[in-house]
JSON list of N, CA and C in Angstrom, two decimals:
[
{"chain": "J", "resi": 1, "resn": "MET", "atom": "N", "xyz": [5.21, -14.42, 8.58]},
{"chain": "J", "resi": 1, "resn": "MET", "atom": "CA", "xyz": [4.31, -13.06, 8.12]},
{"chain": "J", "resi": 1, "resn": "MET", "atom": "C", "xyz": [5.58, -12.97, 6.41]},
{"chain": "J", "resi": 2, "resn": "GLN", "atom": "N", "xyz": [5.16, -13.34, 5.57]},
{"chain": "J", "resi": 2, "resn": "GLN", "atom": "CA", "xyz": [6.07, -13.73, 3.92]},
{"chain": "J", "resi": 2, "resn": "GLN", "atom": "C", "xyz": [5.75, -12.46, 3.67]},
{"chain": "J", "resi": 3, "resn": "ALA", "atom": "N", "xyz": [6.62, -11.86, 2.98]},
{"chain": "J", "resi": 3, "resn": "ALA", "atom": "CA", "xyz": [6.44, -10.99, 1.57]},
{"chain": "J", "resi": 3, "resn": "ALA", "atom": "C", "xyz": [5.22, -11.27, 0.97]},
{"chain": "J", "resi": 4, "resn": "ASN", "atom": "N", "xyz": [4.92, -10.37, 0.25]},
{"chain": "J", "resi": 4, "resn": "ASN", "atom": "CA", "xyz": [4.07, -11.09, -0.68]},
{"chain": "J", "resi": 4, "resn": "ASN", "atom": "C", "xyz": [4.00, -9.66, -1.50]},
{"chain": "J", "resi": 5, "resn": "VAL", "atom": "N", "xyz": [4.31, -8.85, -1.71]},
{"chain": "J", "resi": 5, "resn": "VAL", "atom": "CA", "xyz": [4.00, -7.63, -2.63]},
{"chain": "J", "resi": 5, "resn": "VAL", "atom": "C", "xyz": [5.68, -6.86, -2.88]},
{"chain": "J", "resi": 6, "resn": "GLY", "atom": "N", "xyz": [5.43, -7.28, -4.66]},
{"chain": "J", "resi": 6, "resn": "GLY", "atom": "CA", "xyz": [6.79, -6.77, -4.72]},
{"chain": "J", "resi": 6, "resn": "GLY", "atom": "C", "xyz": [7.11, -5.21, -5.53]},
{"chain": "J", "resi": 7, "resn": "ASN", "atom": "N", "xyz": [8.86, -5.04, -5.53]},
{"chain": "J", "resi": 7, "resn": "ASN", "atom": "CA", "xyz": [9.05, -3.64, -5.54]},
{"chain": "J", "resi": 7, "resn": "ASN", "atom": "C", "xyz": [8.18, -2.55, -6.99]},
{"chain": "J", "resi": 8, "resn": "ILE", "atom": "N", "xyz": [7.74, -3.25, -7.26]},
{"chain": "J", "resi": 8, "resn": "ILE", "atom": "CA", "xyz": [6.85, -2.30, -8.14]},
{"chain": "J", "resi": 8, "resn": "ILE", "atom": "C", "xyz": [5.43, -2.31, -7.65]},
{"chain": "J", "resi": 9, "resn": "ASP", "atom": "N", "xyz": [5.00, -2.83, -7.49]},
{"chain": "J", "resi": 9, "resn": "ASP", "atom": "CA", "xyz": [3.38, -2.94, -6.47]},
{"chain": "J", "resi": 9, "resn": "ASP", "atom": "C", "xyz": [4.36, -2.04, -4.97]},
{"chain": "J", "resi": 10, "resn": "ARG", "atom": "N", "xyz": [5.44, -2.36, -4.57]},
{"chain": "J", "resi": 10, "resn": "ARG", "atom": "CA", "xyz": [5.45, -1.30, -3.27]},
{"chain": "J", "resi": 10, "resn": "ARG", "atom": "C", "xyz": [5.32, 0.55, -3.29]},
{"chain": "J", "resi": 11, "resn": "VAL", "atom": "N", "xyz": [6.29, -0.01, -4.76]},
{"chain": "J", "resi": 11, "resn": "VAL", "atom": "CA", "xyz": [6.56, 1.89, -4.32]},
{"chain": "J", "resi": 11, "resn": "VAL", "atom": "C", "xyz": [5.14, 2.61, -5.26]},
{"chain": "J", "resi": 12, "resn": "ILE", "atom": "N", "xyz": [4.25, 1.87, -5.96]},
{"chain": "J", "resi": 12, "resn": "ILE", "atom": "CA", "xyz": [2.92, 2.03, -6.39]},
{"chain": "J", "resi": 12, "resn": "ILE", "atom": "C", "xyz": [2.26, 2.33, -4.54]},
{"chain": "J", "resi": 13, "resn": "ARG", "atom": "N", "xyz": [2.12, 1.48, -3.88]},
{"chain": "J", "resi": 13, "resn": "ARG", "atom": "CA", "xyz": [1.56, 1.50, -2.71]},
{"chain": "J", "resi": 13, "resn": "ARG", "atom": "C", "xyz": [2.06, 3.04, -1.90]},
{"chain": "J", "resi": 14, "resn": "ILE", "atom": "N", "xyz": [3.08, 3.05, -2.03]},
{"chain": "J", "resi": 14, "resn": "ILE", "atom": "CA", "xyz": [3.64, 4.04, -1.18]},
{"chain": "J", "resi": 14, "resn": "ILE", "atom": "C", "xyz": [3.32, 5.51, -1.28]},
{"chain": "J", "resi": 15, "resn": "LEU", "atom": "N", "xyz": [3.78, 5.42, -2.80]},
{"chain": "J", "resi": 15, "resn": "LEU", "atom": "CA", "xyz": [3.13, 6.44, -3.37]},
{"chain": "J", "resi": 15, "resn": "LEU", "atom": "C", "xyz": [1.85, 6.88, -3.15]},
{"chain": "J", "resi": 16, "resn": "ALA", "atom": "N", "xyz": [1.20, 6.33, -3.69]},
{"chain": "J", "resi": 16, "resn": "ALA", "atom": "CA", "xyz": [-0.86, 6.53, -3.19]},
{"chain": "J", "resi": 16, "resn": "ALA", "atom": "C", "xyz": [-1.09, 6.79, -1.97]},
{"chain": "J", "resi": 17, "resn": "GLY", "atom": "N", "xyz": [-0.43, 5.98, -0.76]},
{"chain": "J", "resi": 17, "resn": "GLY", "atom": "CA", "xyz": [-0.51, 6.22, 0.52]},
{"chain": "J", "resi": 17, "resn": "GLY", "atom": "C", "xyz": [0.08, 7.66, 0.89]},
{"chain": "J", "resi": 18, "resn": "LEU", "atom": "N", "xyz": [1.22, 8.19, 0.50]},
{"chain": "J", "resi": 18, "resn": "LEU", "atom": "CA", "xyz": [1.85, 9.33, 0.69]},
{"chain": "J", "resi": 18, "resn": "LEU", "atom": "C", "xyz": [0.91, 10.74, 0.46]},
{"chain": "J", "resi": 19, "resn": "LEU", "atom": "N", "xyz": [0.27, 10.31, -0.57]},
{"chain": "J", "resi": 19, "resn": "LEU", "atom": "CA", "xyz": [-0.89, 11.48, -1.83]},
{"chain": "J", "resi": 19, "resn": "LEU", "atom": "C", "xyz": [-1.92, 11.61, -0.70]},
{"chain": "J", "resi": 20, "resn": "LEU", "atom": "N", "xyz": [-2.74, 10.42, -0.53]},
{"chain": "J", "resi": 20, "resn": "LEU", "atom": "CA", "xyz": [-4.06, 10.27, -0.21]},
{"chain": "J", "resi": 20, "resn": "LEU", "atom": "C", "xyz": [-3.37, 11.27, 1.35]},
{"chain": "J", "resi": 21, "resn": "LEU", "atom": "N", "xyz": [-2.54, 10.61, 1.93]},
{"chain": "J", "resi": 21, "resn": "LEU", "atom": "CA", "xyz": [-2.50, 11.09, 3.24]},
{"chain": "J", "resi": 21, "resn": "LEU", "atom": "C", "xyz": [-2.40, 12.76, 3.16]},
{"chain": "J", "resi": 22, "resn": "GLY", "atom": "N", "xyz": [-1.19, 12.91, 2.20]},
{"chain": "J", "resi": 22, "resn": "GLY", "atom": "CA", "xyz": [-1.08, 14.32, 2.17]},
{"chain": "J", "resi": 22, "resn": "GLY", "atom": "C", "xyz": [-2.29, 15.31, 1.68]},
{"chain": "J", "resi": 23, "resn": "GLY", "atom": "N", "xyz": [-3.02, 14.41, 0.58]},
{"chain": "J", "resi": 23, "resn": "GLY", "atom": "CA", "xyz": [-3.86, 15.63, 1.09]},
{"chain": "J", "resi": 23, "resn": "GLY", "atom": "C", "xyz": [-5.44, 15.48, 1.27]},
{"chain": "J", "resi": 24, "resn": "THR", "atom": "N", "xyz": [-5.72, 14.53, 2.86]},
{"chain": "J", "resi": 24, "resn": "THR", "atom": "CA", "xyz": [-5.93, 14.71, 3.51]},
{"chain": "J", "resi": 24, "resn": "THR", "atom": "C", "xyz": [-5.35, 15.64, 4.40]},
{"chain": "J", "resi": 25, "resn": "LEU", "atom": "N", "xyz": [-4.10, 15.68, 4.88]},
{"chain": "J", "resi": 25, "resn": "LEU", "atom": "CA", "xyz": [-3.53, 16.57, 5.92]},
{"chain": "J", "resi": 25, "resn": "LEU", "atom": "C", "xyz": [-3.19, 18.16, 5.33]},
{"chain": "J", "resi": 26, "resn": "THR", "atom": "N", "xyz": [-3.10, 18.40, 4.22]},
{"chain": "J", "resi": 26, "resn": "THR", "atom": "CA", "xyz": [-3.55, 19.60, 3.33]},
{"chain": "J", "resi": 26, "resn": "THR", "atom": "C", "xyz": [-4.92, 20.43, 3.20]},
{"chain": "J", "resi": 27, "resn": "GLY", "atom": "N", "xyz": [-6.02, 19.59, 3.92]},
{"chain": "J", "resi": 27, "resn": "GLY", "atom": "CA", "xyz": [-7.29, 20.00, 3.33]},
{"chain": "J", "resi": 27, "resn": "GLY", "atom": "C", "xyz": [-7.92, 19.61, 1.88]},
{"chain": "J", "resi": 28, "resn": "ALA", "atom": "N", "xyz": [-6.86, 19.70, 0.94]},
{"chain": "J", "resi": 28, "resn": "ALA", "atom": "CA", "xyz": [-7.52, 18.80, -0.09]},
{"chain": "J", "resi": 28, "resn": "ALA", "atom": "C", "xyz": [-8.03, 17.92, -0.56]},
{"chain": "J", "resi": 29, "resn": "ILE", "atom": "N", "xyz": [-9.10, 16.61, 0.44]},
{"chain": "J", "resi": 29, "resn": "ILE", "atom": "CA", "xyz": [-9.47, 15.90, 0.04]},
{"chain": "J", "resi": 29, "resn": "ILE", "atom": "C", "xyz": [-10.19, 16.24, 2.25]},
{"chain": "J", "resi": 30, "resn": "GLY", "atom": "N", "xyz": [-11.52, 15.36, 1.80]},
{"chain": "J", "resi": 30, "resn": "GLY", "atom": "CA", "xyz": [-11.37, 14.83, 2.85]},
{"chain": "J", "resi": 30, "resn": "GLY", "atom": "C", "xyz": [-11.22, 13.73, 4.15]},
{"chain": "J", "resi": 31, "resn": "ALA", "atom": "N", "xyz": [-11.63, 13.42, 5.45]},
{"chain": "J", "resi": 31, "resn": "ALA", "atom": "CA", "xyz": [-11.27, 11.99, 5.76]},
{"chain": "J", "resi": 31, "resn": "ALA", "atom": "C", "xyz": [-11.26, 10.96, 4.86]},
{"chain": "J", "resi": 32, "resn": "TRP", "atom": "N", "xyz": [-11.60, 10.78, 4.10]},
{"chain": "J", "resi": 32, "resn": "TRP", "atom": "CA", "xyz": [-11.46, 9.70, 3.19]},
{"chain": "J", "resi": 32, "resn": "TRP", "atom": "C", "xyz": [-10.26, 9.43, 3.09]},
{"chain": "J", "resi": 33, "resn": "GLY", "atom": "N", "xyz": [-9.15, 10.05, 3.13]},
{"chain": "J", "resi": 33, "resn": "GLY", "atom": "CA", "xyz": [-7.93, 10.39, 2.68]},
{"chain": "J", "resi": 33, "resn": "GLY", "atom": "C", "xyz": [-6.91, 9.31, 3.64]},
{"chain": "J", "resi": 34, "resn": "TRP", "atom": "N", "xyz": [-7.42, 9.55, 4.64]},
{"chain": "J", "resi": 34, "resn": "TRP", "atom": "CA", "xyz": [-7.10, 8.07, 6.02]},
{"chain": "J", "resi": 34, "resn": "TRP", "atom": "C", "xyz": [-6.96, 7.09, 5.66]},
{"chain": "J", "resi": 35, "resn": "ILE", "atom": "N", "xyz": [-7.20, 6.74, 4.55]},
{"chain": "J", "resi": 35, "resn": "ILE", "atom": "CA", "xyz": [-7.47, 5.15, 3.81]},
{"chain": "J", "resi": 35, "resn": "ILE", "atom": "C", "xyz": [-6.12, 5.20, 3.51]},
{"chain": "J", "resi": 36, "resn": "GLY", "atom": "N", "xyz": [-5.78, 5.63, 2.62]},
{"chain": "J", "resi": 36, "resn": "GLY", "atom": "CA", "xyz": [-4.14, 6.47, 2.84]},
{"chain": "J", "resi": 36, "resn": "GLY", "atom": "C", "xyz": [-2.98, 5.08, 3.51]},
{"chain": "J", "resi": 37, "resn": "VAL", "atom": "N", "xyz": [-3.52, 5.46, 4.95]},
{"chain": "J", "resi": 37, "resn": "VAL", "atom": "CA", "xyz": [-2.82, 4.28, 6.04]},
{"chain": "J", "resi": 37, "resn": "VAL", "atom": "C", "xyz": [-2.66, 3.31, 5.40]},
{"chain": "J", "resi": 38, "resn": "VAL", "atom": "N", "xyz": [-3.39, 2.68, 4.48]},
{"chain": "J", "resi": 38, "resn": "VAL", "atom": "CA", "xyz": [-3.43, 1.30, 4.47]},
{"chain": "J", "resi": 38, "resn": "VAL", "atom": "C", "xyz": [-2.25, 0.97, 3.79]},
{"chain": "J", "resi": 39, "resn": "PRO", "atom": "N", "xyz": [-2.75, 1.19, 2.18]},
{"chain": "J", "resi": 39, "resn": "PRO", "atom": "CA", "xyz": [-1.53, 0.50, 0.89]},
{"chain": "J", "resi": 39, "resn": "PRO", "atom": "C", "xyz": [-0.09, 1.41, 2.08]},
{"chain": "J", "resi": 40, "resn": "LEU", "atom": "N", "xyz": [-0.13, 2.66, 2.70]},
{"chain": "J", "resi": 40, "resn": "LEU", "atom": "CA", "xyz": [1.21, 3.06, 2.74]},
{"chain": "J", "resi": 40, "resn": "LEU", "atom": "C", "xyz": [2.04, 2.08, 3.55]},
{"chain": "J", "resi": 41, "resn": "PHE", "atom": "N", "xyz": [0.93, 1.35, 5.01]},
{"chain": "J", "resi": 41, "resn": "PHE", "atom": "CA", "xyz": [1.85, 0.05, 5.59]},
{"chain": "J", "resi": 41, "resn": "PHE", "atom": "C", "xyz": [2.30, -0.80, 4.38]},
{"chain": "J", "resi": 42, "resn": "THR", "atom": "N", "xyz": [0.97, -1.33, 3.67]},
{"chain": "J", "resi": 42, "resn": "THR", "atom": "CA", "xyz": [0.87, -2.74, 2.70]},
{"chain": "J", "resi": 42, "resn": "THR", "atom": "C", "xyz": [2.41, -2.59, 2.27]},
{"chain": "J", "resi": 43, "resn": "GLY", "atom": "N", "xyz": [2.73, -1.40, 1.53]},
{"chain": "J", "resi": 43, "resn": "GLY", "atom": "CA", "xyz": [3.97, -0.85, 0.83]},
{"chain": "J", "resi": 43, "resn": "GLY", "atom": "C", "xyz": [5.07, -1.13, 1.84]},
{"chain": "J", "resi": 44, "resn": "ILE", "atom": "N", "xyz": [5.45, -0.48, 2.72]},
{"chain": "J", "resi": 44, "resn": "ILE", "atom": "CA", "xyz": [6.40, -0.50, 3.75]},
{"chain": "J", "resi": 44, "resn": "ILE", "atom": "C", "xyz": [6.47, -1.93, 4.25]},
{"chain": "J", "resi": 45, "resn": "PHE", "atom": "N", "xyz": [5.84, -2.31, 4.77]},
{"chain": "J", "resi": 45, "resn": "PHE", "atom": "CA", "xyz": [6.00, -3.91, 5.56]},
{"chain": "J", "resi": 45, "resn": "PHE", "atom": "C", "xyz": [6.26, -4.89, 4.19]},
{"chain": "J", "resi": 46, "resn": "ARG", "atom": "N", "xyz": [5.74, -5.08, 2.94]},
{"chain": "J", "resi": 46, "resn": "ARG", "atom": "CA", "xyz": [6.02, -5.58, 2.19]},
{"chain": "J", "resi": 46, "resn": "ARG", "atom": "C", "xyz": [5.30, -6.87, 2.40]},
{"chain": "J", "resi": 47, "resn": "PHE", "atom": "N", "xyz": [4.10, -6.61, 2.76]},
{"chain": "J", "resi": 47, "resn": "PHE", "atom": "CA", "xyz": [3.21, -7.72, 3.37]},
{"chain": "J", "resi": 47, "resn": "PHE", "atom": "C", "xyz": [0.92, -6.99, 2.73]},
{"chain": "J", "resi": 48, "resn": "CYS", "atom": "N", "xyz": [0.77, -7.50, 1.91]},
{"chain": "J", "resi": 48, "resn": "CYS", "atom": "CA", "xyz": [-1.16, -7.40, 2.73]},
{"chain": "J", "resi": 48, "resn": "CYS", "atom": "C", "xyz": [-1.67, -9.04, 2.02]},
{"chain": "J", "resi": 49, "resn": "PRO", "atom": "N", "xyz": [-2.44, -8.64, 3.26]},
{"chain": "J", "resi": 49, "resn": "PRO", "atom": "CA", "xyz": [-3.71, -9.19, 4.11]},
{"chain": "J", "resi": 49, "resn": "PRO", "atom": "C", "xyz": [-4.68, -10.05, 2.93]},
{"chain": "J", "resi": 50, "resn": "ALA", "atom": "N", "xyz": [-5.12, -8.36, 1.88]},
{"chain": "J", "resi": 50, "resn": "ALA", "atom": "CA", "xyz": [-6.06, -9.01, 1.05]},
{"chain": "J", "resi": 50, "resn": "ALA", "atom": "C", "xyz": [-5.61, -10.13, -0.11]},
{"chain": "J", "resi": 51, "resn": "TYR", "atom": "N", "xyz": [-3.99, -10.71, -0.09]},
{"chain": "J", "resi": 51, "resn": "TYR", "atom": "CA", "xyz": [-3.95, -11.37, -0.96]},
{"chain": "J", "resi": 51, "resn": "TYR", "atom": "C", "xyz": [-3.77, -12.70, -0.78]},
{"chain": "J", "resi": 52, "resn": "LEU", "atom": "N", "xyz": [-3.90, -12.77, 0.86]},
{"chain": "J", "resi": 52, "resn": "LEU", "atom": "CA", "xyz": [-3.66, -14.03, 0.95]},
{"chain": "J", "resi": 52, "resn": "LEU", "atom": "C", "xyz": [-5.23, -15.37, 0.34]},
{"chain": "J", "resi": 53, "resn": "PRO", "atom": "N", "xyz": [-5.99, -14.83, 0.17]},
{"chain": "J", "resi": 53, "resn": "PRO", "atom": "CA", "xyz": [-7.31, -15.99, 0.26]},
{"chain": "J", "resi": 53, "resn": "PRO", "atom": "C", "xyz": [-7.16, -16.37, -1.88]},
{"chain": "J", "resi": 54, "resn": "PHE", "atom": "N", "xyz": [-6.18, -15.66, -2.39]},
{"chain": "J", "resi": 54, "resn": "PHE", "atom": "CA", "xyz": [-6.04, -15.48, -4.35]},
{"chain": "J", "resi": 54, "resn": "PHE", "atom": "C", "xyz": [-4.59, -16.51, -4.24]},
{"chain": "J", "resi": 55, "resn": "ARG", "atom": "N", "xyz": [-3.97, -16.82, -2.93]},
{"chain": "J", "resi": 55, "resn": "ARG", "atom": "CA", "xyz": [-2.83, -16.92, -2.95]},
{"chain": "J", "resi": 55, "resn": "ARG", "atom": "C", "xyz": [-1.98, -15.94, -3.97]},
{"chain": "J", "resi": 56, "resn": "TRP", "atom": "N", "xyz": [-2.19, -14.74, -4.29]},
{"chain": "J", "resi": 56, "resn": "TRP", "atom": "CA", "xyz": [-0.89, -13.57, -4.63]},
{"chain": "J", "resi": 56, "resn": "TRP", "atom": "C", "xyz": [0.08, -13.49, -4.52]},
{"chain": "J", "resi": 57, "resn": "ASN", "atom": "N", "xyz": [1.08, -13.33, -5.34]},
{"chain": "J", "resi": 57, "resn": "ASN", "atom": "CA", "xyz": [2.32, -12.80, -5.14]},
{"chain": "J", "resi": 57, "resn": "ASN", "atom": "C", "xyz": [3.33, -11.80, -6.14]},
{"chain": "J", "resi": 58, "resn": "THR", "atom": "N", "xyz": [3.14, -10.78, -5.88]},
{"chain": "J", "resi": 58, "resn": "THR", "atom": "CA", "xyz": [3.66, -9.87, -6.66]},
{"chain": "J", "resi": 58, "resn": "THR", "atom": "C", "xyz": [5.52, -9.89, -6.83]},
{"chain": "J", "resi": 59, "resn": "CYS", "atom": "N", "xyz": [5.83, -10.92, -5.51]},
{"chain": "J", "resi": 59, "resn": "CYS", "atom": "CA", "xyz": [7.31, -10.78, -5.57]},
{"chain": "J", "resi": 59, "resn": "CYS", "atom": "C", "xyz": [7.72, -11.67, -7.06]},
{"chain": "J", "resi": 60, "resn": "GLU", "atom": "N", "xyz": [9.23, -10.82, -7.19]},
{"chain": "J", "resi": 60, "resn": "GLU", "atom": "CA", "xyz": [10.00, -11.54, -8.56]},
{"chain": "J", "resi": 60, "resn": "GLU", "atom": "C", "xyz": [10.73, -13.22, -7.81]},
{"chain": "J", "resi": 61, "resn": "LYS", "atom": "N", "xyz": [10.49, -13.83, -8.95]},
{"chain": "J", "resi": 61, "resn": "LYS", "atom": "CA", "xyz": [10.28, -14.81, -8.44]},
{"chain": "J", "resi": 61, "resn": "LYS", "atom": "C", "xyz": [11.83, -15.38, -8.40]},
{"chain": "J", "resi": 62, "resn": "LYS", "atom": "N", "xyz": [12.50, -16.53, -7.54]},
{"chain": "J", "resi": 62, "resn": "LYS", "atom": "CA", "xyz": [13.66, -16.45, -7.79]},
{"chain": "J", "resi": 62, "resn": "LYS", "atom": "C", "xyz": [14.54, -17.74, -8.56]}
]
């Protein structure tokens, strides 16, 4: 599994995931907030399977 999520993309995903999960846990939003697990994990592991068919890669070029 090669990383395909860059640093900026990673930070945005982790923050969005935490906000969605936090909203769910506090009762501010409904159960749909559990979808925040997806961006949180893709940010943590730096891999997004949805990028594969499009050959997208937001990592910096070396």
